[in-house]
Tab-separated table of C-alpha atoms and ligand atoms in Angstrom:
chain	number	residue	atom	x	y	z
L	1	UNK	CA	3.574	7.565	47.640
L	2	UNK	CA	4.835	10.171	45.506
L	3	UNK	CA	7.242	7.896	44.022
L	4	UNK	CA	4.676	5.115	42.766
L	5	UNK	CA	2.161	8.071	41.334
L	6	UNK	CA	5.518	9.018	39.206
L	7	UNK	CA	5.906	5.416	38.428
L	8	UNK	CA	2.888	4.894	37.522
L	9	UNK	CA	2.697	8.075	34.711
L	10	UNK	CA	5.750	6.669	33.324
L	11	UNK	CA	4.877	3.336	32.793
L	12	UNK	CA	1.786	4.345	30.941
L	13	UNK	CA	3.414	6.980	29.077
L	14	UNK	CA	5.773	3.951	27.806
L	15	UNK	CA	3.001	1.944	26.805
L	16	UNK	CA	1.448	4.785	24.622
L	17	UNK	CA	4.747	5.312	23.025
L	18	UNK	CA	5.290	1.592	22.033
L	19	UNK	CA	1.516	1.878	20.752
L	20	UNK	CA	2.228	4.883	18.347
L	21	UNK	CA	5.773	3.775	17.279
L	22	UNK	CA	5.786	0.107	17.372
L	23	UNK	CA	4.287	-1.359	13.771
L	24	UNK	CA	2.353	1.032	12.070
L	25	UNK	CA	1.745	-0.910	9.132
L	26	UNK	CA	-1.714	-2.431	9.041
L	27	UNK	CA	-1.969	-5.309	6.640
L	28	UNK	CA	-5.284	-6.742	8.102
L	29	UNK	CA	-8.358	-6.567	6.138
L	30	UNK	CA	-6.707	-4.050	3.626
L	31	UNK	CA	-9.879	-2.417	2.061
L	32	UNK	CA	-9.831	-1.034	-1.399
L	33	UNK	CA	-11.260	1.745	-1.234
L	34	UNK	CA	-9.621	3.368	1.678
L	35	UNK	CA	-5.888	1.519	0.976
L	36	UNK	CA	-5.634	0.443	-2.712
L	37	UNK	CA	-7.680	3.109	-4.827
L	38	UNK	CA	-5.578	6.306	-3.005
L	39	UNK	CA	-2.219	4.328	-3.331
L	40	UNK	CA	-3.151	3.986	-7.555
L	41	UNK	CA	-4.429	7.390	-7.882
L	42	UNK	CA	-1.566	9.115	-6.582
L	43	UNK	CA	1.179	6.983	-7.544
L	44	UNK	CA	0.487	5.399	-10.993
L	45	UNK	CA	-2.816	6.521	-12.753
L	46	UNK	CA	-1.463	9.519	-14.211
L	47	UNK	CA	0.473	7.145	-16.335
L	48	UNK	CA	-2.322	4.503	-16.645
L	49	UNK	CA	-4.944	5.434	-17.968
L	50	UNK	CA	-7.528	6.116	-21.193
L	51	UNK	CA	-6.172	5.620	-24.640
L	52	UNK	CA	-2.818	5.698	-24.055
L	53	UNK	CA	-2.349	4.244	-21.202
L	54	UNK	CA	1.852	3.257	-20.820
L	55	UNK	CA	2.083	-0.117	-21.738
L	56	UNK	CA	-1.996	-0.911	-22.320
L	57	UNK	CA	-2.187	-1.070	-18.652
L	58	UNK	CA	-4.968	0.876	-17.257
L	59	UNK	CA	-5.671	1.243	-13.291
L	60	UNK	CA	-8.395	4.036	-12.941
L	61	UNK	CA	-10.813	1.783	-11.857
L	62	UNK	CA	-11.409	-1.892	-9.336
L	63	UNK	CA	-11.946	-3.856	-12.475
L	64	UNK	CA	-8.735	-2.445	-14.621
L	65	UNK	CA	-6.771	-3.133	-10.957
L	66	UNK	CA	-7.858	-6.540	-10.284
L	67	UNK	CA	-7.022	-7.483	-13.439
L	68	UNK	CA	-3.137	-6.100	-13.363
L	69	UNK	CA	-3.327	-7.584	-9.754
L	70	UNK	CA	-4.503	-11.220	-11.135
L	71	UNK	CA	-2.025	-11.317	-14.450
L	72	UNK	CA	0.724	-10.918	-11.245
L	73	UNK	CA	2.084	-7.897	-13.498
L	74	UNK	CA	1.099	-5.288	-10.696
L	75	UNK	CA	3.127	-6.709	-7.959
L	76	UNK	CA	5.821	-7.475	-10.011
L	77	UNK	CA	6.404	-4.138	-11.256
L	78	UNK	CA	6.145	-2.617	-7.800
L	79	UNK	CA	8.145	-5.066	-5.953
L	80	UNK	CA	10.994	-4.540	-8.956
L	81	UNK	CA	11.259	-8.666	-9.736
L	82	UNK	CA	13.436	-9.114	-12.428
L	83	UNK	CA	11.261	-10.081	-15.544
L	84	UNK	CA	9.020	-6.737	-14.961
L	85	UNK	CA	9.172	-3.185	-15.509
L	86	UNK	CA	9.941	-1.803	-12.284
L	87	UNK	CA	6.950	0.523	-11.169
L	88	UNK	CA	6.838	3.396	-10.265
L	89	UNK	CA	8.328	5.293	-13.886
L	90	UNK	CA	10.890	7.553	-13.051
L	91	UNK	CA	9.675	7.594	-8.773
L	92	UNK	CA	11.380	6.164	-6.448
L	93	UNK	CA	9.727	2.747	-4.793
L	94	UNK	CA	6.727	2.344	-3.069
L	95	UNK	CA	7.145	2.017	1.057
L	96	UNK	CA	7.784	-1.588	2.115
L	97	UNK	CA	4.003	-1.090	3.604
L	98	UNK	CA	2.477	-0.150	1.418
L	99	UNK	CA	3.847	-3.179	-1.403
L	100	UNK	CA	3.017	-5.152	1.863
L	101	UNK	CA	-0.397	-4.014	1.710
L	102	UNK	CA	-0.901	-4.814	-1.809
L	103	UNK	CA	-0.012	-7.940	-1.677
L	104	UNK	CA	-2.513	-7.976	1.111
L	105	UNK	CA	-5.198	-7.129	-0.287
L	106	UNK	CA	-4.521	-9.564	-3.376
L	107	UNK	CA	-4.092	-12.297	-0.397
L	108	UNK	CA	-7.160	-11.639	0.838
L	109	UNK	CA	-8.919	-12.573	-2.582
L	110	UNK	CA	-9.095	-8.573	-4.376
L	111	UNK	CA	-12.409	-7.984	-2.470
L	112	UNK	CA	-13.647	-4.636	-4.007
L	113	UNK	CA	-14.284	-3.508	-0.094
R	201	HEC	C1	5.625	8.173	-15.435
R	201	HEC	C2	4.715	7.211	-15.968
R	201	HEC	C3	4.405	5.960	-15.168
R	201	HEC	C4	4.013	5.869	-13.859
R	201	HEC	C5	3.869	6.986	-12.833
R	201	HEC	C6	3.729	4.477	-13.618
R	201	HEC	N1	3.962	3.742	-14.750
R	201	HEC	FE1	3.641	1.755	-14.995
R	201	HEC	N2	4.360	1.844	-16.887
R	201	HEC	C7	4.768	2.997	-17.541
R	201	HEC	C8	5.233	2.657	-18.871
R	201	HEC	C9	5.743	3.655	-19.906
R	201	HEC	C10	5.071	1.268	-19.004
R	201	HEC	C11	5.312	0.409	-20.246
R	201	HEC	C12	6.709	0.356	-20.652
R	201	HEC	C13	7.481	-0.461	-19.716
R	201	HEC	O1	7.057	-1.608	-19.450
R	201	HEC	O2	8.493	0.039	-19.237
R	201	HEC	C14	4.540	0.778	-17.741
R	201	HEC	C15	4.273	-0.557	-17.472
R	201	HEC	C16	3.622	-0.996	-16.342
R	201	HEC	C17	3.247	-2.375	-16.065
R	201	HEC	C18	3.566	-3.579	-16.934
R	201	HEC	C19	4.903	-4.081	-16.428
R	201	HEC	C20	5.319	-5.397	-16.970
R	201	HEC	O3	6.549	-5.616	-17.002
R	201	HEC	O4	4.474	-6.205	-17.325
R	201	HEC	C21	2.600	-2.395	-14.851
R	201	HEC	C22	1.982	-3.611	-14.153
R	201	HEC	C23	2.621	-1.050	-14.353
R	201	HEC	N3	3.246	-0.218	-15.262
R	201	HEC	C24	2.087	-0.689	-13.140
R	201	HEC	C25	2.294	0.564	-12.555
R	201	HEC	C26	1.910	0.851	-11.195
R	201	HEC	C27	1.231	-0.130	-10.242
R	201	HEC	C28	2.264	2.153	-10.974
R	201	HEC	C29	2.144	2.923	-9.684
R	201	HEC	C30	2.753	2.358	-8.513
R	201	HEC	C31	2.853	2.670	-12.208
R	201	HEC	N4	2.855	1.671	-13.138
R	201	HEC	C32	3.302	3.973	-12.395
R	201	HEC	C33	4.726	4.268	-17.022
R	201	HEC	C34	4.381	4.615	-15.721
């Protein structure tokens, strides 16, 4: 009896380890302003935006991203395709997720969610 109460714990405790570790990258229904706008902010805006934006590309705001996002110039330059300036300046990559989650959200038509 005592043996299938300890069975028991373990086997749940193994479920709720494969549920925190497994695939903690959400890619469904990416919303912008809880994904997008924070990834932007922290990682590229200081560069990108007013006046003098680097390279006339401004991203302080939905309409200044969807538009990098539409030309295909955003996820070019994080993704590091040949052909565009690779994105972050001078910062190393973006996580796999979280170029994954831009694409995402471009995917699932740039809703401004
Ligand atoms: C330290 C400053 C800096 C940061 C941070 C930065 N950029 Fe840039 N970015 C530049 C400069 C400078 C250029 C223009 C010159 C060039 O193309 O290398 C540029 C160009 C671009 C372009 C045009 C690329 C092309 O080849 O058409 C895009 C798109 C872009 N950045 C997006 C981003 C995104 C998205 C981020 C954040 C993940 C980011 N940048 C972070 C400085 C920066």
């Amino acid at each position: 009896m005592l043996l299938l109460v300890i069975l028991t714990i373990t086997g749940c405790y193994k479920d709720n380890e494969e549920t925190l570790y497994g695939s903690d990258c959400n890619t469904d229904n990416v919303s912008f302003s809880a994904t997008i706008s924070p990834l932007i902010s922290n990682n590229c805006v200081s560069c990108h935006s007013g006046e003098w934006a680097s390279g006339g590309i401004r991203l302080s705001n939905y309409n200044e991203i969807s538009a990098a996002a539409n030309s295909g110039r955003l996820v070019g330059a994080i993704s590091h395709e040949a052909g565009f300036s690779a994105m972050p300046q001078g910062s190393s990559k973006l996580s796999d997720c979280s170029i994954s989650q831009v694409e995402a959200w471009i995917a699932q038509g740039l809703l401004n969610n």
